[in-house]
Coordinates of C-alpha atoms and ligand atoms in Angstrom, one line a residue:
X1 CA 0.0 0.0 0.0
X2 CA 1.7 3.8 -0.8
X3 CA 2.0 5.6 1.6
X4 CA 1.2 9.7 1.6
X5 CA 1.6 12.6 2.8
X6 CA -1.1 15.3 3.5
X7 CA -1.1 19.2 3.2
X8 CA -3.1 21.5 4.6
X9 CA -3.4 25.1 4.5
X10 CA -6.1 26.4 6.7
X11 CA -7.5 29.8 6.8
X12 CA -10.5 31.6 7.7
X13 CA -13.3 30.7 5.0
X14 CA -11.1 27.6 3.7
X15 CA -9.0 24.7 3.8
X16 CA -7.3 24.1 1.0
X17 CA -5.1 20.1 0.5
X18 CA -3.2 18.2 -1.5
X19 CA -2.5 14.6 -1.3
X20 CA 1.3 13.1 -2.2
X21 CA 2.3 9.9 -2.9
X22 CA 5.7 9.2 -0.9
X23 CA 8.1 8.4 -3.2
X24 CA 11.9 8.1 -2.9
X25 CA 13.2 11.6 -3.2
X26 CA 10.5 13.0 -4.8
X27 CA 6.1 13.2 -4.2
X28 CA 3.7 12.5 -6.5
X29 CA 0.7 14.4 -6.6
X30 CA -2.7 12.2 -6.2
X31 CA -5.0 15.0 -5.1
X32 CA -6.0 18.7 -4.6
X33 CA -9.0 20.2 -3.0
X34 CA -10.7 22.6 -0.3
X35 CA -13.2 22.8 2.3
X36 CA -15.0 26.2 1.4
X37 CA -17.2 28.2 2.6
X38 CA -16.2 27.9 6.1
X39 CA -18.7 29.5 8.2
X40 CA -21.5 29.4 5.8
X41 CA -22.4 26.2 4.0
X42 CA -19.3 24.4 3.6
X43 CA -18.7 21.8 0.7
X44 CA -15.3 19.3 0.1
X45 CA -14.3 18.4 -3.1
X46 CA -11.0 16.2 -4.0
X47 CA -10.1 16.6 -7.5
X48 CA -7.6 14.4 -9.4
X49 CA -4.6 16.1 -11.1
X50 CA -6.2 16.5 -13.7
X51 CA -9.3 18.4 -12.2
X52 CA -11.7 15.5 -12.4
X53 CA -13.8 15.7 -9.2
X54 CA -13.0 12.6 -7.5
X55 CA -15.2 13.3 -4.3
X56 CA -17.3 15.7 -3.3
X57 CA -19.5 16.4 0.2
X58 CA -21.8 19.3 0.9
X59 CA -22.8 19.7 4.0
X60 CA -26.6 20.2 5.1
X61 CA -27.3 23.1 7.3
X62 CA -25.4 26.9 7.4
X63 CA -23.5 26.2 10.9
X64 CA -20.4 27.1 12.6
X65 CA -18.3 24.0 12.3
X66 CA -15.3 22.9 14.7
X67 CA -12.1 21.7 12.2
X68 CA -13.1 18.4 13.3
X69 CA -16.2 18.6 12.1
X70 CA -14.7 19.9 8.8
X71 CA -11.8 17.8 8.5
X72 CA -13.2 14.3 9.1
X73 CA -15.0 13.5 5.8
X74 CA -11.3 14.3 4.5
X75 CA -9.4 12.1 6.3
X76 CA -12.3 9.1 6.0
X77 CA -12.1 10.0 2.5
X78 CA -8.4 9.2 2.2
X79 CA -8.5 6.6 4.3
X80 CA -10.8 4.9 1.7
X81 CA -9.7 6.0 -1.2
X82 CA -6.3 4.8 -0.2
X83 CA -6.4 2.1 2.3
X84 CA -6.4 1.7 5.7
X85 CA -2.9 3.1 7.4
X86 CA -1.9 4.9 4.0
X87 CA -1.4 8.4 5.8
X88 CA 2.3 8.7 6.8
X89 CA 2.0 12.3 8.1
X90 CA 0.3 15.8 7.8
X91 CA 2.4 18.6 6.8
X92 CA 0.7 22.7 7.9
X93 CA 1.3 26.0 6.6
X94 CA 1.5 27.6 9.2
X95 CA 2.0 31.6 8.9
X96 CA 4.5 32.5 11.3
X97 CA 7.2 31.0 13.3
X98 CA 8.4 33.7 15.4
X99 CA 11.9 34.1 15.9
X100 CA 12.4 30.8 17.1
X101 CA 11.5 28.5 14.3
X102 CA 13.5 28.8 11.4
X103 CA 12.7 25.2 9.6
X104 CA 9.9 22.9 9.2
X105 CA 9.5 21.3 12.8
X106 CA 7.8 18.2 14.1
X107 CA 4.7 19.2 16.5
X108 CA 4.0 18.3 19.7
X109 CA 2.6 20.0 22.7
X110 CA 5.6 21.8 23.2
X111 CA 6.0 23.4 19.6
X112 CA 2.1 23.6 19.8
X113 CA 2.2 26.2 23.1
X114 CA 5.0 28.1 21.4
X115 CA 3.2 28.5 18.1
X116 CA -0.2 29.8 20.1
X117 CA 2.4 32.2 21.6
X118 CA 2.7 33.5 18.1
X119 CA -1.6 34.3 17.6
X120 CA -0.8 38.1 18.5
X121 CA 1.9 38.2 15.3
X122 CA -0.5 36.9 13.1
X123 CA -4.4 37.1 14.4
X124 CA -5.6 36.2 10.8
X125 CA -4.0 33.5 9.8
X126 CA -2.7 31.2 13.1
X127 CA -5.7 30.7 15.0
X128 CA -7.2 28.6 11.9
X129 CA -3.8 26.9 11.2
X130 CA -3.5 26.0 14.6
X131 CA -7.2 24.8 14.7
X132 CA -6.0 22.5 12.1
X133 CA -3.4 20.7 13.9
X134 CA -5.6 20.6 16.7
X135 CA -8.6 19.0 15.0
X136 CA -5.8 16.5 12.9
X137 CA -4.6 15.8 16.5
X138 CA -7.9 14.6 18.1
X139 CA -9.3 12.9 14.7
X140 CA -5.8 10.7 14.3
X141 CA -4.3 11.1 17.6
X142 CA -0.7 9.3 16.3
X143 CA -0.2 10.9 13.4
X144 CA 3.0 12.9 12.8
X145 CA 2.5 16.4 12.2
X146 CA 4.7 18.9 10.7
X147 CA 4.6 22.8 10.7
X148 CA 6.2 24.7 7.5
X149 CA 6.5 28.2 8.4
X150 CA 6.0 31.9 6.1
X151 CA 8.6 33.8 7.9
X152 CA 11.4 30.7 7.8
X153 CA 12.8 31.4 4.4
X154 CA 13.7 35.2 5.4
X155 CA 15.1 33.8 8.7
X156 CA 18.7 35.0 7.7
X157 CA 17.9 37.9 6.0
X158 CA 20.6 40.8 7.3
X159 CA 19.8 42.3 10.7
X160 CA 19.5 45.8 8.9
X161 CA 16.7 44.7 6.8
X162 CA 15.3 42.5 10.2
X163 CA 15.5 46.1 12.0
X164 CA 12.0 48.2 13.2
X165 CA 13.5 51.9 14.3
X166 CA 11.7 51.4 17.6
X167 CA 12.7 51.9 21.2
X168 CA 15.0 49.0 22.3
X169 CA 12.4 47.8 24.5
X170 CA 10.4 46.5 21.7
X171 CA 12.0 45.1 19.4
X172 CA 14.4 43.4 22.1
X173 CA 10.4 41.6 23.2
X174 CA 10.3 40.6 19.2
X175 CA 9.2 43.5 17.4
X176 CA 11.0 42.9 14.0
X177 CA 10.8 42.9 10.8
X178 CA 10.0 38.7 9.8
X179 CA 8.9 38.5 6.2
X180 CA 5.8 35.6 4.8
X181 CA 5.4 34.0 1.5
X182 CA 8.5 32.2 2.1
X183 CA 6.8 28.6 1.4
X184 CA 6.3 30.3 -1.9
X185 CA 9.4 31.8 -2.6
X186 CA 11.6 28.8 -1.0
X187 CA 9.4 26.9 -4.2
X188 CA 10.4 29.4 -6.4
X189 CA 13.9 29.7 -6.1
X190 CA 14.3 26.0 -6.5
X191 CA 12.4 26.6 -9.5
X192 CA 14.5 29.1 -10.6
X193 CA 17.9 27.4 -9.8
X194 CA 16.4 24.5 -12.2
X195 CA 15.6 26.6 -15.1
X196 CA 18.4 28.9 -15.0
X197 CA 21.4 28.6 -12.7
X198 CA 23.4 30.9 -13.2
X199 CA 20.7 33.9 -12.7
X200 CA 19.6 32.2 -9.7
X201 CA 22.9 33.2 -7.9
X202 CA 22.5 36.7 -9.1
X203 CA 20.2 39.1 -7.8
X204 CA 16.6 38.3 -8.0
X205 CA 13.3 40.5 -7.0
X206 CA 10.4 37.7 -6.9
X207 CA 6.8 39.2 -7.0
X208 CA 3.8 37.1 -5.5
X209 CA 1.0 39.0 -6.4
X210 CA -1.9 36.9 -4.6
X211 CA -4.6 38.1 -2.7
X212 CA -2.0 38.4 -0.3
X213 CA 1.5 40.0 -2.1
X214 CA 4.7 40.6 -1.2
X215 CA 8.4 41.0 -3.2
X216 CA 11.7 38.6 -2.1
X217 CA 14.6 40.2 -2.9
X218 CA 17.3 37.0 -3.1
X219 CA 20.8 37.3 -3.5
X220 CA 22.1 33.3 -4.6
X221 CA 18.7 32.4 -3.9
X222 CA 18.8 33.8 0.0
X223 CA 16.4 36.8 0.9
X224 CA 17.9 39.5 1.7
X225 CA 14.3 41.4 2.2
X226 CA 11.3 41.7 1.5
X227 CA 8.0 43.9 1.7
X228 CA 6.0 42.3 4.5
X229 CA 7.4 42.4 7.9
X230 CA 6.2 42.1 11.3
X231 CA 2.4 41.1 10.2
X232 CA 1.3 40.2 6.7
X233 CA 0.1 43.8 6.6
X234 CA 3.0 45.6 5.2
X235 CA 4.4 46.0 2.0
X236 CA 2.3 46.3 -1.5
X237 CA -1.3 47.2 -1.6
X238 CA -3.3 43.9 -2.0
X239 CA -6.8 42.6 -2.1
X240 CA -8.5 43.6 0.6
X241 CA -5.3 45.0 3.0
X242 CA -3.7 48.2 2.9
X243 CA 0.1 47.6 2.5
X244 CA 2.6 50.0 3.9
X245 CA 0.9 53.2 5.9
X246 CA 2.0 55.9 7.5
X247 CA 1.1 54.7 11.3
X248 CA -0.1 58.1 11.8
X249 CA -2.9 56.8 9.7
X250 CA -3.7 54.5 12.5
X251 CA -3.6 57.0 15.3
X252 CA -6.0 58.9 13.2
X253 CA -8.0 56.3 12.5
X254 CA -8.6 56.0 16.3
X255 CA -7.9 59.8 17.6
X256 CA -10.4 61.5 14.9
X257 CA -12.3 59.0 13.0
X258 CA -12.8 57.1 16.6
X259 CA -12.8 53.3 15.6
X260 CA -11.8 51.1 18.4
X261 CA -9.3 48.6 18.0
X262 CA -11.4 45.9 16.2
X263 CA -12.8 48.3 13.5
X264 CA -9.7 49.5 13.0
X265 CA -8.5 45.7 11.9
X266 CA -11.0 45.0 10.3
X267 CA -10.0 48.9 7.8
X268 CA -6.5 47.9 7.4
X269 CA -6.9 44.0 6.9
X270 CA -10.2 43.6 5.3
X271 CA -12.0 46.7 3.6
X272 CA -8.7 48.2 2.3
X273 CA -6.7 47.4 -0.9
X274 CA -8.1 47.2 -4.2
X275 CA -11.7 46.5 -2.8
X276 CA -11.3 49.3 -0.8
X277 CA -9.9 51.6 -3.2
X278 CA -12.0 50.6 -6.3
X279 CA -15.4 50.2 -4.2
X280 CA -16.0 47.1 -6.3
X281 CA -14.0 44.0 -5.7
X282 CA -10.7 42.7 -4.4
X283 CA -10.6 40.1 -7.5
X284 CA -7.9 42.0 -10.5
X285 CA -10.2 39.7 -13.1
X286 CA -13.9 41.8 -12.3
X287 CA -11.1 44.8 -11.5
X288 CA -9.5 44.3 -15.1
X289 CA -13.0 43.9 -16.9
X290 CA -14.6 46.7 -15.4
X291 CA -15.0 50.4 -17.2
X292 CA -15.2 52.3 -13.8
X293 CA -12.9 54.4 -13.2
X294 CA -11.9 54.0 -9.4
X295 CA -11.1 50.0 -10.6
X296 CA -8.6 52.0 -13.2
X297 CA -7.7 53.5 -10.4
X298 CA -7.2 50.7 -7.9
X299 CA -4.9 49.0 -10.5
X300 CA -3.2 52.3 -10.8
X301 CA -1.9 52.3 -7.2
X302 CA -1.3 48.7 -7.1
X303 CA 0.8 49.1 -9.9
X304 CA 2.9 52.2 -8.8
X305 CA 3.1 50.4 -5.3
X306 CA 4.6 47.2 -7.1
X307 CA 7.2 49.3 -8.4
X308 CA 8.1 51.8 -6.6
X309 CA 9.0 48.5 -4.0
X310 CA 11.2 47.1 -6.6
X311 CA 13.1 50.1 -6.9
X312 CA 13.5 50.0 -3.1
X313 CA 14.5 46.2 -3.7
X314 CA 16.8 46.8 -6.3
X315 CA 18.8 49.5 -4.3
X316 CA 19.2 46.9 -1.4
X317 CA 20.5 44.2 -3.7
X318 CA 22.6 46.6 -5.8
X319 CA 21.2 46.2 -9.2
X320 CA 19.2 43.9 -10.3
X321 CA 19.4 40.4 -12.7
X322 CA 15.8 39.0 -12.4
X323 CA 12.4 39.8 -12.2
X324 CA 10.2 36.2 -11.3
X325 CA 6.4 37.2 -11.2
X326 CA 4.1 34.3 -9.7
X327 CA 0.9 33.5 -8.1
X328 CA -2.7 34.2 -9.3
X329 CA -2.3 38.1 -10.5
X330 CA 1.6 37.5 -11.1
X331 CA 1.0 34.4 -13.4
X332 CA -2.4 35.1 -15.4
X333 CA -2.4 39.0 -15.5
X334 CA -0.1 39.8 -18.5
X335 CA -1.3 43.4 -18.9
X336 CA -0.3 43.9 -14.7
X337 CA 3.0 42.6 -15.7
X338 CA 3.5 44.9 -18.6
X339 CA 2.6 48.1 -16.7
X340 CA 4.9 46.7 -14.4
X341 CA 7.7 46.0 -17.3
X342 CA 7.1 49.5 -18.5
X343 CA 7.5 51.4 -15.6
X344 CA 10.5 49.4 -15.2
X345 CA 12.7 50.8 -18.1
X346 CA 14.7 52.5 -16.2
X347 CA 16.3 49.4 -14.4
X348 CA 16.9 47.6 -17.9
X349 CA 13.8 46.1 -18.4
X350 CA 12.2 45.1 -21.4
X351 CA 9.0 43.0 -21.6
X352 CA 8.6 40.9 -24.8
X353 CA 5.0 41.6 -25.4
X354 CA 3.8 38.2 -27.4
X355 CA 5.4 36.5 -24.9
X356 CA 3.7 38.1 -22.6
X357 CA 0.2 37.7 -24.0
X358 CA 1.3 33.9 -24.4
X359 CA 2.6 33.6 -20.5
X360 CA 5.6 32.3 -21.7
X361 CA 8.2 31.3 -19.1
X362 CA 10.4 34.1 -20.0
X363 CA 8.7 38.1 -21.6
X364 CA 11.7 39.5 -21.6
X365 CA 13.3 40.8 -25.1
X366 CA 16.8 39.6 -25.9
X367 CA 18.0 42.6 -25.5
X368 CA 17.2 43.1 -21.8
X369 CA 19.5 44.1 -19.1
X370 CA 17.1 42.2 -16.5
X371 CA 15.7 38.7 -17.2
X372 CA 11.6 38.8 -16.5
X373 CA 9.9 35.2 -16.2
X374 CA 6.3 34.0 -15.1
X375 CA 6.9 30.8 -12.4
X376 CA 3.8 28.9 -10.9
X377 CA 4.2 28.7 -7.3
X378 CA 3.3 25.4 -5.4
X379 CA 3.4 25.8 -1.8
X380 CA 1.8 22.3 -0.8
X381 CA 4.5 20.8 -3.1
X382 CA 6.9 22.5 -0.9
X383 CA 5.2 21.6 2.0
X384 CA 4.8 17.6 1.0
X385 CA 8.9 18.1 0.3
X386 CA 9.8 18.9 3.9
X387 CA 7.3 16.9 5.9
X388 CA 8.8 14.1 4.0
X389 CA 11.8 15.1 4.5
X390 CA 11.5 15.4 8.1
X391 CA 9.6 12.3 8.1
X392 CA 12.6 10.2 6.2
X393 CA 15.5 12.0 8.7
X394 CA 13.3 10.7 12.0
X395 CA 12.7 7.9 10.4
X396 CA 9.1 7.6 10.9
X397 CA 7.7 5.0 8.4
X398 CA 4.5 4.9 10.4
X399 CA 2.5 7.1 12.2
X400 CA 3.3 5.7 15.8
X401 CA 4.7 8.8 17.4
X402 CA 3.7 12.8 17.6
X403 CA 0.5 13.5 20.0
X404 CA -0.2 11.2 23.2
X405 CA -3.3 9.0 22.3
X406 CA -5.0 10.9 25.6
X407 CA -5.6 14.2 23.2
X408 CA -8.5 12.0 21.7
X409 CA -10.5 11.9 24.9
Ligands
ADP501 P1 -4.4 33.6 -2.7 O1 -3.7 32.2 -2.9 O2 -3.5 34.6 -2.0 O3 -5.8 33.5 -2.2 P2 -4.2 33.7 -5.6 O4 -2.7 33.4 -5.8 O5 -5.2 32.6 -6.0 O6 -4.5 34.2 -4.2 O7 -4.6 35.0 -6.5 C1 -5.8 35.5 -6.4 C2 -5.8 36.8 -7.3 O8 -5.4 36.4 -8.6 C3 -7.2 37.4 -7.5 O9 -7.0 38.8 -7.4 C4 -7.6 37.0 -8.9 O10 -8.4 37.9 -9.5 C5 -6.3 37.0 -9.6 N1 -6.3 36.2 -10.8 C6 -6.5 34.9 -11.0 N2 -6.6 34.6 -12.3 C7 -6.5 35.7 -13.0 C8 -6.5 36.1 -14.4 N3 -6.7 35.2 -15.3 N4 -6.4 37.4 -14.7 C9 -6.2 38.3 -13.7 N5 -6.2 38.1 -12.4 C10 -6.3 36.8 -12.0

């Protein structure tokens, strides 16, 4: 019987999986899916690699549901579409790993209290990754679980670029700059040292222009910086959060506009960005398609924000070798990456436009200074990578260690 390995990356209104075979060095994929519409009516489906559905599950009623509750028709559905003891371990993205975990990491109780430690850092995204490995914890009590982390891949970035110009006090209790995305970029710049070796030594800005986006700049395929920092709030403007502010902004917020602490939040993480800008969406496809003017304008900002942080980027790596652009806006919008290109000029770039239109691998000209290529990301493929890794180095051919069977009581 194969055994796999399982990846889960749970947020707010979704739980999105893959399924691996465990090979020798490498995974095959056997499945992808979600749980959506958390919180509403929430539904599973399990597609093939090919995007046949190979299982779908609606649930009944509109209710709140506990992970458990969520997670179960999963793991039963593995468990028979597999056989019996075929899951070898589940590997979590988990958002942030505080300064103390720098690599993927086996949990257990321990790791588990530190990570909860870490809610404050990230209030959006933890508690529901955590819930995860709770709910995985109490439903299959002995399987190993592994945590990758968002902020490990910027772990050695230089302490200049790690620096907050606070008072001592704070950042010597953790206030520093982290950095997320780095499943994603750790993915890409294997990618990248794949398809083209020598550039991936040089010096790279990566763009992963999600929902959520942020720039890497690497140096040999190390970050050196990037635009989030202590939260997943800073940086570029992005669907529905704000990006870089002056904190004054904040006070104001509260001072003048007065909007306690939650409202405030809820401005900067969920009504700001391109839905808050435009008024109409935090989707780039309705944004793209639509003749009003503030989407124009929306794009606009998201644009100039993009590159105005590459310039900042590209001063910090001293010149620049490699532009990678990836995830959903950075891989299917070509006319984002063109404005992008464009503005660019000055730095020696020069986007190949039928390339472009094509999403080629490379849309940069021959004659450009700076290489520009479009790279899918695959965090759950970097995920499966290290929890088998981990797995292989503990040598943990089945599940017989990780959470004391008493959690299931
Ligand atoms: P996340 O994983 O952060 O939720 P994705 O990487 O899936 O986000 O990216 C979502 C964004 O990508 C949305 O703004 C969506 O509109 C955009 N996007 C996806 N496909 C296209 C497309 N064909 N053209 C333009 N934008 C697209």
């Amino acid at each position: 019987m194969p055994k796999a390995i399982l990846t889960l990356n749970a947020g707010s209104s979704s739980i999105k999986f893959a399924l691996y075979e465990l090979g020798g060095s490498t995974q095959r994929l056997l499945s992808r899916g979600a749980i959506e519409g958390i919180g509403e009516t929430p539904r599973f489906t399990a597609r093939a690699p090919d995007a046949t559905v190979l299982e779908s599950y609606a649930w009944q009623h509109q209710a709140a549901r506990s992970h458990e509750e969520l997670l179960q028709p999963l793991l039963v559905w593995i468990t028979n579409h597999l056989g019996g003891e075929a899951l070898a371990g589940v590997g979590h993205r988990v958002v942030h790993g505080g300064p103390l975990f720098h690599r993927p990491v086996r949990i257990d109780e321990t790791v588990l209290t530190a990570l909860e430690r870490l809610v404050p850092l990230a209030p959006l995204h933890q508690p529901h990754n955590l819930a995860a490995v709770k709910a995985v914890a109490r439903l299959r009590p002995g399987l190993p679980q592994v945590a990758c982390f968002d902020t490990a891949f910027h772990h050695e970035m230089p302490a200049v670029a790690r620096g907050l110009p606070l008072p001592r006090t704070y950042t010597a209790a953790g206030l520093r700059r982290y950095g997320f995305h780095g499943i994603s970029y750790e993915y890409l710049a294997g990618r990248l040292r794949l398809l083209a070796p020598t550039l991936a030594k040089g010096r790279v800005i990566m763009a992963h222009l999600g929902n959520g986006a942020s720039l890497c700049a690497l140096r040999n395929g190390r970050s050196i910086d990037t635009t989030m920092s202590f939260t997943a709030l800073d940086g570029l403007m992005m669907g529905t959060r704000c990006g870089s502010i002056d904190a004054g902004v904040v006070l104001y917020l509260q001072q003048t506009c007065g909007l306690d602490v939650a409202a405030v939040e809820r401005t900067l993480y969920h009504d700001s960005g391109l839905l808050g800008v435009s008024g109409i969406s935090n989707d780039m496809r309705a944004l793209l398609q639509s003749q009003d003017p503030r989407a124009r304008e929306a794009i606009d900002l998201f644009v100039y924000r993009i590159v105005k942080e590459i310039g900042a980027l590209a001063s910090a790596l001293g010149g620049l070798d490699a532009l990678v652009f990836s995830a959903g806006i950075g891989e299917h919008a070509a006319s984002i990456r063109s404005e992008v290109c464009d503005a660019l000029a000055w730095l020696g770039v020069e986007c190949d436009g039928l390339a472009n239109d094509r999403h080629e691998a490379l849309i940069s000209t021959s004659h450009s200074v700076v290489r520009v290529l479009v790279i899918g990301t695959d965090e759950e493929a970097m995920i499966a990578a290290h929890t088998a890794e981990l797995l292989r180095k503990q040598s943990l051919p089945y599940p017989n260690h990780g959470f004391e069977e008493r959690r299931a009581s």
